[in-house]
Coordinates of N, CA, C and O in Angstrom, one line a residue:
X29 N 159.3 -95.2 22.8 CA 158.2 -94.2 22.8 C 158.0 -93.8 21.3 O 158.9 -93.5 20.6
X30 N 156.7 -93.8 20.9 CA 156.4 -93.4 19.9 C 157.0 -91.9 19.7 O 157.7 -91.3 20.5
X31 N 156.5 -91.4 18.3 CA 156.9 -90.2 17.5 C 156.4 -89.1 18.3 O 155.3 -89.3 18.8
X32 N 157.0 -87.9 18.5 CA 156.3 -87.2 19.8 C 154.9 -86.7 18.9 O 153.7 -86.8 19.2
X33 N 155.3 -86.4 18.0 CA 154.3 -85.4 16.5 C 153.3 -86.6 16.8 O 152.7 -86.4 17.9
X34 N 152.9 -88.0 16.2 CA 152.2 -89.2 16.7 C 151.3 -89.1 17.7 O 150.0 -89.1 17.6
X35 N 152.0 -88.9 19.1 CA 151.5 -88.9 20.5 C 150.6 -87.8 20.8 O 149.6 -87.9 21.5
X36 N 151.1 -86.5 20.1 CA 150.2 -85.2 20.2 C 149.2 -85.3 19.4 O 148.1 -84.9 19.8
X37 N 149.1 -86.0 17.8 CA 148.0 -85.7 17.1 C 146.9 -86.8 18.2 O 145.8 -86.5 18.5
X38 N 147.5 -88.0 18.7 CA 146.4 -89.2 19.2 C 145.8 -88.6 20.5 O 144.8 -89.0 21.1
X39 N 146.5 -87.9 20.8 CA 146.0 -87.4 22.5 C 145.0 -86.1 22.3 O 144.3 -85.7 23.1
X40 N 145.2 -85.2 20.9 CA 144.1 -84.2 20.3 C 143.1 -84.8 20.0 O 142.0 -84.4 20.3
X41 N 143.3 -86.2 18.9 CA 142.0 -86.6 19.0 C 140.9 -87.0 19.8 O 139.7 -86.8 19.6
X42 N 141.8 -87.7 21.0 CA 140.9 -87.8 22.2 C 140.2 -86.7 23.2 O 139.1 -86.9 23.7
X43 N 140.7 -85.9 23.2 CA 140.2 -84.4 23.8 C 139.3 -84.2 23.1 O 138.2 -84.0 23.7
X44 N 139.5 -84.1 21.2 CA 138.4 -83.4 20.6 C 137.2 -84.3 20.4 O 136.1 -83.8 20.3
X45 N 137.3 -85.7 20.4 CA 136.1 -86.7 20.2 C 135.2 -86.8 21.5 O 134.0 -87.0 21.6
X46 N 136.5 -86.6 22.7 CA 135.5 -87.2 23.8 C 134.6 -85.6 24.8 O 133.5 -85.4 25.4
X47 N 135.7 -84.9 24.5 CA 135.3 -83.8 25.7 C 134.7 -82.4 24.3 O 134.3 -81.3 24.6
X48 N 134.9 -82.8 23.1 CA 134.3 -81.6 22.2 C 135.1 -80.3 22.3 O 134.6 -79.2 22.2
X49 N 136.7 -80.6 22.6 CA 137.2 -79.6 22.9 C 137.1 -78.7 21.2 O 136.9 -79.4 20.2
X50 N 137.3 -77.2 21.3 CA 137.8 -76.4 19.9 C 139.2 -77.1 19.5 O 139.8 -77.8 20.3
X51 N 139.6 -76.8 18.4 CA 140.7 -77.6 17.9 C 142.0 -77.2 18.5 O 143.0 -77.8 18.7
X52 N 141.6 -75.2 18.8 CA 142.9 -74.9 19.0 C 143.2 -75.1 21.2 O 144.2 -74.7 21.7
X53 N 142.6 -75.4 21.5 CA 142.6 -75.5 22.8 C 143.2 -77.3 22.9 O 144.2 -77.7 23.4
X54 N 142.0 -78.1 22.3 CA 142.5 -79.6 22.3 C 144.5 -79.7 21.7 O 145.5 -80.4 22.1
X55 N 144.3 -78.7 20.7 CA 146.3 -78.7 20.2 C 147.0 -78.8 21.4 O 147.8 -79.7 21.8
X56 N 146.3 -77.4 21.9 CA 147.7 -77.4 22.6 C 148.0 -77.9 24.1 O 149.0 -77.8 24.8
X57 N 146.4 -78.6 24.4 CA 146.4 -79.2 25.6 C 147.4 -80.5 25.4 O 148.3 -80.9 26.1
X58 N 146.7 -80.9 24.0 CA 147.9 -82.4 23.8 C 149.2 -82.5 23.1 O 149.7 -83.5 22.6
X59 N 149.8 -80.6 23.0 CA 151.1 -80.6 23.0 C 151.7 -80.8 24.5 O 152.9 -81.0 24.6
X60 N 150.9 -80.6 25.6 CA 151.6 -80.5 27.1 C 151.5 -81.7 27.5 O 152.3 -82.0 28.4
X61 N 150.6 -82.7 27.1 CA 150.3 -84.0 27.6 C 151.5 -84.9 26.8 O 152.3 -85.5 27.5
X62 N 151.6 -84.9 25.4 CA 152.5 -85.0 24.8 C 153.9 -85.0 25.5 O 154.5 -86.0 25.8
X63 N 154.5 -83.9 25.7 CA 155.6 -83.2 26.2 C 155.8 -84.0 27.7 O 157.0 -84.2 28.1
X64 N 154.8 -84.4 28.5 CA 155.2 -85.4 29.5 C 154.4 -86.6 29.4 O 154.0 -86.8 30.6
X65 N 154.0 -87.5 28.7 CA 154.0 -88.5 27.8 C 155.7 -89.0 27.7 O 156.2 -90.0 28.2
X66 N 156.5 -87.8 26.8 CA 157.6 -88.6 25.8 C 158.4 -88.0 26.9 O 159.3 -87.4 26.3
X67 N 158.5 -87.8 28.5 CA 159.5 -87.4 29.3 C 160.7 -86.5 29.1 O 161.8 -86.6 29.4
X68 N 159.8 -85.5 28.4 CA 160.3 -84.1 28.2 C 159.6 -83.4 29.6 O 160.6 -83.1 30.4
X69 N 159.1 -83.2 29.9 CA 158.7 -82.9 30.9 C 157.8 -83.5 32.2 O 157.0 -84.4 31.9
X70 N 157.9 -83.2 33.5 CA 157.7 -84.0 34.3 C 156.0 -83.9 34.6 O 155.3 -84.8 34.9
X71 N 155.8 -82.7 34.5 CA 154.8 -82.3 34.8 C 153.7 -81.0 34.0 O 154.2 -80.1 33.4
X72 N 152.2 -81.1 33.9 CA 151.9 -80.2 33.5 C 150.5 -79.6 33.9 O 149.4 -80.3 33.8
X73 N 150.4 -78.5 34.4 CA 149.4 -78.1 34.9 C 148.4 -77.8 34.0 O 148.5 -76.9 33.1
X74 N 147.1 -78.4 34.2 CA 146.1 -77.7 32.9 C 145.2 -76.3 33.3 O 144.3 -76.2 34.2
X75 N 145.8 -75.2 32.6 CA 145.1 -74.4 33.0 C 144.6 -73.3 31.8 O 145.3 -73.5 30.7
X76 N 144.0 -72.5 31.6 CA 143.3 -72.0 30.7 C 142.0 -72.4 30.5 O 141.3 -71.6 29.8
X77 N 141.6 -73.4 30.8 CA 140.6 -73.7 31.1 C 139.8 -74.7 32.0 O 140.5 -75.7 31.8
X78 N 138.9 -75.0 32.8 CA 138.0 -75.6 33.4 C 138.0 -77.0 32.4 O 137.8 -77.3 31.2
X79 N 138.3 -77.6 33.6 CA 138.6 -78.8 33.5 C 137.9 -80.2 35.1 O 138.4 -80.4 36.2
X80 N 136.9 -80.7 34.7 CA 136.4 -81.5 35.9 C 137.3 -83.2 36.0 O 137.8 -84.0 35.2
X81 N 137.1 -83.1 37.5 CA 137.7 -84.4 37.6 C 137.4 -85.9 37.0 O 138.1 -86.8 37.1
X82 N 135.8 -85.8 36.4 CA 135.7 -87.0 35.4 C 136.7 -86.6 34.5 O 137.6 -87.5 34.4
X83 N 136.9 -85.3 33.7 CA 137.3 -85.4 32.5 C 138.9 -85.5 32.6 O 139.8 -85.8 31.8
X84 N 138.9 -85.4 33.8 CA 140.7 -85.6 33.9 C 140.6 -87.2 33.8 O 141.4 -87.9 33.3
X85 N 139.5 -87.7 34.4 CA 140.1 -89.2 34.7 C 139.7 -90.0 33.0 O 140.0 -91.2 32.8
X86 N 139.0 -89.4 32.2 CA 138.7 -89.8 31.0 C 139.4 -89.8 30.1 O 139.2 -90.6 29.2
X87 N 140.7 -88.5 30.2 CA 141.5 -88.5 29.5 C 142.7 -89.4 29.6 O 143.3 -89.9 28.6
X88 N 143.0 -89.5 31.3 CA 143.7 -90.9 31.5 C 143.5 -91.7 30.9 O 144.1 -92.2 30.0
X89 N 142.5 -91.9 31.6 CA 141.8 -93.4 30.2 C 142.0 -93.9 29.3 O 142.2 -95.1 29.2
X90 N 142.1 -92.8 28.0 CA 142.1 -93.3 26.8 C 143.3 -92.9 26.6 O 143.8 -93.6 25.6
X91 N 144.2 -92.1 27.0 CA 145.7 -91.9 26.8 C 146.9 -93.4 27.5 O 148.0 -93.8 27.4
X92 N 146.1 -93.7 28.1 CA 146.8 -94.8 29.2 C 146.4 -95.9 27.4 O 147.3 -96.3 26.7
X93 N 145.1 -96.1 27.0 CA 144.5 -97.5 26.5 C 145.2 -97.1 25.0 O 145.3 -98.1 24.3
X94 N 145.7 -96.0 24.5 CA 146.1 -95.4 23.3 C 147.8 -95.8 23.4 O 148.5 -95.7 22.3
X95 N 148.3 -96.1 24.5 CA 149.7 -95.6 24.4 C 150.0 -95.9 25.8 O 149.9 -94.9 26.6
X96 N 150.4 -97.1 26.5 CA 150.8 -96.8 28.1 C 151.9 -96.3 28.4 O 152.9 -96.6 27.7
X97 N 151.9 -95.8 29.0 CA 152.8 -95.2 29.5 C 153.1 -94.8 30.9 O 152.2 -95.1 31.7
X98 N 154.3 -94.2 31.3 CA 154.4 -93.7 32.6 C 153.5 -92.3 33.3 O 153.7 -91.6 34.4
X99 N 152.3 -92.1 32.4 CA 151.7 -91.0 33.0 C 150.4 -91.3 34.4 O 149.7 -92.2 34.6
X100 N 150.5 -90.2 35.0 CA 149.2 -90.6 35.9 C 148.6 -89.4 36.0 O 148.8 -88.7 35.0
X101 N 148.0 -88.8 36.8 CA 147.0 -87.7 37.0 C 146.8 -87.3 38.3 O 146.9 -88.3 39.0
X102 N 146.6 -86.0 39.1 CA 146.5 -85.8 40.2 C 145.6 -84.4 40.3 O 145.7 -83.3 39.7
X103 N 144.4 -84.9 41.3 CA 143.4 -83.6 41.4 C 143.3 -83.3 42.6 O 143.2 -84.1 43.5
X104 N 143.3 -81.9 42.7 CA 143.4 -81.1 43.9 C 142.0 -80.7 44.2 O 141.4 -80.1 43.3
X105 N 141.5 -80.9 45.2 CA 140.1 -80.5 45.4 C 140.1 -79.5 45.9 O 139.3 -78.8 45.2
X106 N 140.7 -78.7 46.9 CA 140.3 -77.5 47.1 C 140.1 -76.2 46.0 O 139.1 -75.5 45.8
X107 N 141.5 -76.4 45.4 CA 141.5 -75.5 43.8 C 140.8 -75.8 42.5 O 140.2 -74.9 41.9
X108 N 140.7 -77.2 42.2 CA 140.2 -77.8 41.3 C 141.4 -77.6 40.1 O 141.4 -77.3 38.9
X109 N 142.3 -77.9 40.9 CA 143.6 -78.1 39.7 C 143.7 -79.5 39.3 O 143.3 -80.5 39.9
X110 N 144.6 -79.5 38.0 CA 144.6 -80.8 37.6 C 145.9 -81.2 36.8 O 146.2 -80.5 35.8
X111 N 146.9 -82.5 37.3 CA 148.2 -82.3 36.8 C 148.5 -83.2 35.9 O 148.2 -84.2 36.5
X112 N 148.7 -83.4 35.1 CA 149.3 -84.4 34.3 C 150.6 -84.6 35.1 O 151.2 -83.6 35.6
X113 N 151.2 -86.2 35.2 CA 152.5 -85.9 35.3 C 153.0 -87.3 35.3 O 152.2 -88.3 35.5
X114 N 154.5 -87.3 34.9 CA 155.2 -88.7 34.7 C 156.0 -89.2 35.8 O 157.0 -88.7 36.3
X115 N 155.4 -90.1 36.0 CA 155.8 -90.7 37.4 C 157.2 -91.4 37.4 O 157.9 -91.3 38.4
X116 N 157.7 -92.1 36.3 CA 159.0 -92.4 36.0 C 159.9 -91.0 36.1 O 161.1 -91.3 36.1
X117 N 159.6 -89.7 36.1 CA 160.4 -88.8 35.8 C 160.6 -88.2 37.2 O 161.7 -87.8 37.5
X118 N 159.2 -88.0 38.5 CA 159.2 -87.6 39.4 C 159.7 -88.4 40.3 O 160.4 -87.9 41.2
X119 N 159.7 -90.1 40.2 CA 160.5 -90.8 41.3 C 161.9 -90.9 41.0 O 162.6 -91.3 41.9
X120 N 162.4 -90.6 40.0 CA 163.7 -90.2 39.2 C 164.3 -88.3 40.3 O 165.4 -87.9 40.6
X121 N 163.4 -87.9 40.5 CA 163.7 -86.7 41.2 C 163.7 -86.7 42.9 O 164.0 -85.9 43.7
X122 N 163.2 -87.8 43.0 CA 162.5 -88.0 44.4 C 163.8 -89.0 44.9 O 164.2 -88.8 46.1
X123 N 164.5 -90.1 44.2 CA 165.5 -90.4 44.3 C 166.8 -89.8 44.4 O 167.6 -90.1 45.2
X124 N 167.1 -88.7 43.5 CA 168.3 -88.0 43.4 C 168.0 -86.8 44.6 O 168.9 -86.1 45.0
X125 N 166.7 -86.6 45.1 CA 166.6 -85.8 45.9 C 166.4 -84.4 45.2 O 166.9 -83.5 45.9
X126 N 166.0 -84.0 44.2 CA 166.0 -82.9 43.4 C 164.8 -81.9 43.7 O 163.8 -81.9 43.0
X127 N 165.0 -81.1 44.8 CA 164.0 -80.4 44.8 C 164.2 -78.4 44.8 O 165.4 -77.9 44.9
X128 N 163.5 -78.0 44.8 CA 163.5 -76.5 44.0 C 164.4 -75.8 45.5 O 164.3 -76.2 46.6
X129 N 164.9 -75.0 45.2 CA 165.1 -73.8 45.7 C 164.1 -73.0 47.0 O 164.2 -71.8 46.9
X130 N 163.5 -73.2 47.8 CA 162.3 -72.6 48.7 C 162.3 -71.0 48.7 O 163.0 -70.6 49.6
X131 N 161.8 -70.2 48.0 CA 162.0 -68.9 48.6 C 160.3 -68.2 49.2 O 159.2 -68.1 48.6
X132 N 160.7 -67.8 50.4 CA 159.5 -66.6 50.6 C 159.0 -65.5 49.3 O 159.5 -65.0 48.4
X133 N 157.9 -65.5 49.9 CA 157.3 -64.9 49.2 C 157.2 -62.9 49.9 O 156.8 -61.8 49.6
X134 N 157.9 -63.4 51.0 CA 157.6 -61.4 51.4 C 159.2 -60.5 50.7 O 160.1 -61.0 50.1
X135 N 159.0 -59.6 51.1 CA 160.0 -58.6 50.2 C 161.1 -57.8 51.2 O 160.8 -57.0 52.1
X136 N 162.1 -58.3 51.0 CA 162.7 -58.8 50.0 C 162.6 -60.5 50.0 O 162.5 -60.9 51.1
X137 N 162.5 -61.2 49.2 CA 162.5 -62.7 49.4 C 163.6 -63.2 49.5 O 164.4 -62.9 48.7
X138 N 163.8 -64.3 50.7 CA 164.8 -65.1 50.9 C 164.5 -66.2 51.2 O 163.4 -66.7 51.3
X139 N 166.4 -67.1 51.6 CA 165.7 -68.5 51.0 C 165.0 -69.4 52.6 O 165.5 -69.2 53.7
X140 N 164.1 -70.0 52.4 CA 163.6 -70.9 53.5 C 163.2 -72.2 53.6 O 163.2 -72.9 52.5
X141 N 163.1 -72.8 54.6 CA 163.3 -74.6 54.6 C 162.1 -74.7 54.1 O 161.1 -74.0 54.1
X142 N 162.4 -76.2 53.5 CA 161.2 -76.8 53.2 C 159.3 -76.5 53.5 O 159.2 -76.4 54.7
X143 N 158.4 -76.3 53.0 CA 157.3 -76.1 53.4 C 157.0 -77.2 54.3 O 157.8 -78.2 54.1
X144 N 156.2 -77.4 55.3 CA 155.5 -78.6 56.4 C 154.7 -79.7 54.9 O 154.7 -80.8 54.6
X145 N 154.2 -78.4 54.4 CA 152.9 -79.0 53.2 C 153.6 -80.1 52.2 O 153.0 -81.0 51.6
X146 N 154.7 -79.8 52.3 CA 155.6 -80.5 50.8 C 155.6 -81.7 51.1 O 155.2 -82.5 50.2
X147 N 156.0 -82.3 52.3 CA 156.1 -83.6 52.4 C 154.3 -84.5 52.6 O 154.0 -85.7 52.3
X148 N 153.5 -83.5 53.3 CA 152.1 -84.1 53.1 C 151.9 -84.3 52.0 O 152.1 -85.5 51.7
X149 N 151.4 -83.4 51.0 CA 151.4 -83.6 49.8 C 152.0 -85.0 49.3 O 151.4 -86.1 49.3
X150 N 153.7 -84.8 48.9 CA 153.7 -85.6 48.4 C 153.4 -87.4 48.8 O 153.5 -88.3 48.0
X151 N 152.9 -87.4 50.5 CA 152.7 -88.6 50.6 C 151.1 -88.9 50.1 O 150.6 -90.0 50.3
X152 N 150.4 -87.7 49.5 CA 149.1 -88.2 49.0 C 149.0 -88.7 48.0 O 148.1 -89.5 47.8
X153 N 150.1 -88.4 47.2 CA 150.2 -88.8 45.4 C 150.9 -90.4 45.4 O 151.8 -90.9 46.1
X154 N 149.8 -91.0 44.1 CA 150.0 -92.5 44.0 C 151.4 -92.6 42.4 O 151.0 -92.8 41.3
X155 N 152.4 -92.4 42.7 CA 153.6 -92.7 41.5 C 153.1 -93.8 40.9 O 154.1 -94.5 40.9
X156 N 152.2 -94.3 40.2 CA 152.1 -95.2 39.2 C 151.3 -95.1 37.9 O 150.4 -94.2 37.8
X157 N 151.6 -95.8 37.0 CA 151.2 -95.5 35.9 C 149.9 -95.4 35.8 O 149.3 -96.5 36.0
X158 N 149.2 -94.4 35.3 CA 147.4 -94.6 35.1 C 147.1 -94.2 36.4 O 146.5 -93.1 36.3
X159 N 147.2 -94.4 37.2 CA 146.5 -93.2 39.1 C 146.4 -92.6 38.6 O 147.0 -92.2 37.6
X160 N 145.2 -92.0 39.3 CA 144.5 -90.9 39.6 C 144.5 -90.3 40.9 O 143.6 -90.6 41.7
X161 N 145.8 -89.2 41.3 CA 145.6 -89.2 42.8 C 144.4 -87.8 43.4 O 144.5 -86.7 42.9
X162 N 143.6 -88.0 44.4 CA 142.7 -86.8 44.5 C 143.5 -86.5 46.0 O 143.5 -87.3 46.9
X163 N 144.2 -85.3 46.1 CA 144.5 -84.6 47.1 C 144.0 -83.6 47.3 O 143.6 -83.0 46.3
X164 N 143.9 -82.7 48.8 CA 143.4 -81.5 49.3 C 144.3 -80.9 50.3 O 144.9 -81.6 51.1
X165 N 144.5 -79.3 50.3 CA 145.1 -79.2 51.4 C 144.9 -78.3 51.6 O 144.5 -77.6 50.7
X166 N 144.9 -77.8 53.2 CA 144.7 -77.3 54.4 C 144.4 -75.7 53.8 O 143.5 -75.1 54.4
X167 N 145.4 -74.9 52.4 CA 145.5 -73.9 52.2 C 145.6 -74.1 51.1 O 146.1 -75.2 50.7
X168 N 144.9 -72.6 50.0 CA 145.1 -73.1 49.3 C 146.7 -72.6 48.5 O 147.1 -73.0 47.4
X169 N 147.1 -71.9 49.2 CA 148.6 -71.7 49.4 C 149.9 -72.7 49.2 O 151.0 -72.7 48.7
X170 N 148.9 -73.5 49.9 CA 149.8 -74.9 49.6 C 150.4 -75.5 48.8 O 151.4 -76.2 48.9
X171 N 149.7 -75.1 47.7 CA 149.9 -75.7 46.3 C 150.8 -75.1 45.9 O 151.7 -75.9 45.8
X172 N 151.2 -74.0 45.6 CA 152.5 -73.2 45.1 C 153.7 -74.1 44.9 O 154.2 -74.7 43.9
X173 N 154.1 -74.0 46.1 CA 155.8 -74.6 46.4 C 155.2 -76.0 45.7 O 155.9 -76.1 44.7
X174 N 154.5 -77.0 45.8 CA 154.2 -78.4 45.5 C 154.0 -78.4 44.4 O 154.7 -79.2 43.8
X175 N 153.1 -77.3 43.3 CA 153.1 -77.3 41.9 C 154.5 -76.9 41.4 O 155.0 -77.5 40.5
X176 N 155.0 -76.2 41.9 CA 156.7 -75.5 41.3 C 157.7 -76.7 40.8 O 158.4 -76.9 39.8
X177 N 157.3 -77.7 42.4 CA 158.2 -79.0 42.5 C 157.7 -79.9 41.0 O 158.6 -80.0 40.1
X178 N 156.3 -80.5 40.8 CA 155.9 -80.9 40.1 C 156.0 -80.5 38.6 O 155.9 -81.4 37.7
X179 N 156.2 -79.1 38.1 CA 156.2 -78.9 37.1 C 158.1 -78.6 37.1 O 158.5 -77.4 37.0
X180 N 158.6 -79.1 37.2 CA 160.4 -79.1 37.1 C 160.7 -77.3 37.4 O 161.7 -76.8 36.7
X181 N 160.1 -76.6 38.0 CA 160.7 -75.1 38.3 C 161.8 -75.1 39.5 O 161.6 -75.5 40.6
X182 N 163.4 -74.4 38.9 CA 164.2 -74.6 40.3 C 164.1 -74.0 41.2 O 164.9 -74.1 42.1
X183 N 163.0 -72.9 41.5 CA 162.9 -71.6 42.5 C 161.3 -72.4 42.9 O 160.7 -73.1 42.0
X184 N 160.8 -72.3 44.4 CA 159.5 -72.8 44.3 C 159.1 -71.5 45.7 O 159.8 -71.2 46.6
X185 N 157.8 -71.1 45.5 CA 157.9 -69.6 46.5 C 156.8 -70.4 47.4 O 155.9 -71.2 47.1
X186 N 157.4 -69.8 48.4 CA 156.9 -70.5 49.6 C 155.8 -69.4 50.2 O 156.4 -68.4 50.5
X187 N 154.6 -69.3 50.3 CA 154.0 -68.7 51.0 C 153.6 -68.4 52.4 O 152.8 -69.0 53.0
X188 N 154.3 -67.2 52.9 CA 154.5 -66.8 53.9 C 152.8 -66.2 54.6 O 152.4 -66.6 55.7
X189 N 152.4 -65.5 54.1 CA 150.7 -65.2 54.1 C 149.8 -65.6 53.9 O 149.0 -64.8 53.5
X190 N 149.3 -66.8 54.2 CA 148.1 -66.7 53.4 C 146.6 -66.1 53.1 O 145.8 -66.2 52.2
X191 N 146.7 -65.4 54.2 CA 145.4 -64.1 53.9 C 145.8 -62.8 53.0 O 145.1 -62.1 52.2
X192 N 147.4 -62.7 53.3 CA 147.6 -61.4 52.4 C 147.6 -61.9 51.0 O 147.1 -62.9 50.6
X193 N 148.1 -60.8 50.2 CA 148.3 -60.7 48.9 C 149.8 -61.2 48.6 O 150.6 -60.8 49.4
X194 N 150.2 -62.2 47.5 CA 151.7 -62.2 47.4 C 151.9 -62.3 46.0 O 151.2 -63.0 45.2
X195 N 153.4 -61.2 45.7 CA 153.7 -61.8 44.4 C 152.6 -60.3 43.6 O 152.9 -60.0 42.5
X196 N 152.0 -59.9 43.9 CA 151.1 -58.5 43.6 C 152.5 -57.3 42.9 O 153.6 -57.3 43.3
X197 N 152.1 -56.7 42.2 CA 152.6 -56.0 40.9 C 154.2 -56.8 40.6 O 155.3 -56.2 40.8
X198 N 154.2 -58.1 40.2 CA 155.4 -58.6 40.1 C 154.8 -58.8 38.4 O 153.7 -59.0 38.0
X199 N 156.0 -58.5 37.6 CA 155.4 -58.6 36.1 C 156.3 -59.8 36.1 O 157.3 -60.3 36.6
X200 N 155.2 -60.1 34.8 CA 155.0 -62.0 34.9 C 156.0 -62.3 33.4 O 155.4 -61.9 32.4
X201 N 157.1 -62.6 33.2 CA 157.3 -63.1 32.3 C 157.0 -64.3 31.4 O 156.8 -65.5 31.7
X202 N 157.0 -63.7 30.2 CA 156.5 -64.7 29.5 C 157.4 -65.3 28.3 O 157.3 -64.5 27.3
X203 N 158.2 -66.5 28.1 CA 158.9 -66.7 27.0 C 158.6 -68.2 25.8 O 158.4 -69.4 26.0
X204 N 158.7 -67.5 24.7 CA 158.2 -68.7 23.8 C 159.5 -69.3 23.8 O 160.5 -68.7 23.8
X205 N 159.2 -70.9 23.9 CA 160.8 -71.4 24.0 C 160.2 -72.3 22.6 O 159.0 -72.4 22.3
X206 N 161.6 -72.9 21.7 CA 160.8 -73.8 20.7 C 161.3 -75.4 20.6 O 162.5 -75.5 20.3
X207 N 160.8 -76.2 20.7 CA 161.4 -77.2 20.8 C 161.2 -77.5 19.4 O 160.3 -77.0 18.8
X208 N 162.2 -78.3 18.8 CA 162.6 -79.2 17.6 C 162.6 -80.5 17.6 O 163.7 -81.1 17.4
X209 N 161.6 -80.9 17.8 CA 161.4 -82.5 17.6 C 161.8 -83.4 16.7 O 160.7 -83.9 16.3
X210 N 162.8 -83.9 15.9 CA 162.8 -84.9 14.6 C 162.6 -83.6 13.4 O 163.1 -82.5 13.2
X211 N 161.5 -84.2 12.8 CA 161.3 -82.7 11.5 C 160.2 -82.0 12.1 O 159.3 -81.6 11.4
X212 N 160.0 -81.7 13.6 CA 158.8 -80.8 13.7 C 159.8 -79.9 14.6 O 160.9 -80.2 15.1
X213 N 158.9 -78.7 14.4 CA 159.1 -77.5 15.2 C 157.5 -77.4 16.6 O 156.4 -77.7 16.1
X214 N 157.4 -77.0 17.8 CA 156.5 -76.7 18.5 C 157.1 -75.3 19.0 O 158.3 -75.2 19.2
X215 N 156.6 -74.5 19.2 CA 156.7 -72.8 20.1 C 155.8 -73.2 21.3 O 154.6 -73.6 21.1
X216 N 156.4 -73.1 22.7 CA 156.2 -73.8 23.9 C 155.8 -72.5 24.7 O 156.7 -72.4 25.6
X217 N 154.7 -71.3 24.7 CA 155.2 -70.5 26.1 C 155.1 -70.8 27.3 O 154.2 -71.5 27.9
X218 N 156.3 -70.3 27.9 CA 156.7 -71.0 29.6 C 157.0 -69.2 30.1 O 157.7 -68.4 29.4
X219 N 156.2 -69.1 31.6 CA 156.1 -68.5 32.3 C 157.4 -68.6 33.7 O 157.4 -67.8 34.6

């Protein structure tokens, strides 16, 4: 695998040539792309901004023709969420059986079986390199526990409500973690 510093500047370029991103948004989208690119991470949710499903599949594109690799892409239609993720790393989890913690979401929270949703889900997503998988589900609740799984979190909250409110005055932590790449430094915040 190429230089991770390398992989982030080539995958900023593509953001900023193709989709006209601002510089500092294209950064740091292709420090996350980057980061599961070089199988530091499994998964990455794009969020901060609006993002359409051509443009997910454009970025594939040129990230796949720039550098192949183990990444593919997955769009949720009901939310309009969009994941980057490394499929060498998730069937690596899906093998060992590595999945999060289930807890409810009511108060006090405890721990609970698997979601119904979790196993749909994951029979929608295509594990190969370059897919594009478009899944939808039933709630949009759904996604929680399934994104938790996907982005490597060991706790994944199960939604017990879906009309109520959950997770309402819980303060949100927020920590800069920093990774040290070779001679680079990145500051990563993770929630």
């Amino acid at each position: 695998m190429a230089h991770f510093g390398a992989i982030r500047a080539a995958v900023a370029a593509i953001l900023k040539r193709n989709l006209r991103m601002k510089y500092n948004v294209a950064s740091a989208m292709a420090t996350q792309i980057a980061l599961v690119l070089s199988g530091i991470r499994s998964g990455y949710l794009v969020d901060g901004m609006s993002l359409r499903k051509h443009d997910l599949q454009l970025i594939l594109q040129h990230v796949q023709d720039g550098s192949p690799s183990e990444i593919a892409a997955i769009w949720e239609t009901t939310t309009e969420q969009a994941f980057f993720i490394n499929t060498f790393l998730l069937k690596a989890k899906l093998e060992a059986e590595s999945l999060p913690l289930w807890v409810s979401t009511t108060n006090p929270s405890q721990l609970v079986p698997e979601p119904h949703s979790f196993q749909t889900l994951l029979g929608k997503i295509i594990l190969e390199p370059g897919s594009l998988s478009t899944i939808s589900t039933d709630q949009p609740t759904d996604m929680v526990p399934f994104a938790a799984w996907l982005l490597d979190y060991p706790v994944a909250y199960v939604v017990t409500d879906p009309e109520g409110p959950f997770l309402t005055n819980v303060a949100l932590q927020v920590y800069d973690c920093t990774l040290n790449w070779q001679d680079e430094r990145f500051v990563l915040p993770l929630a």
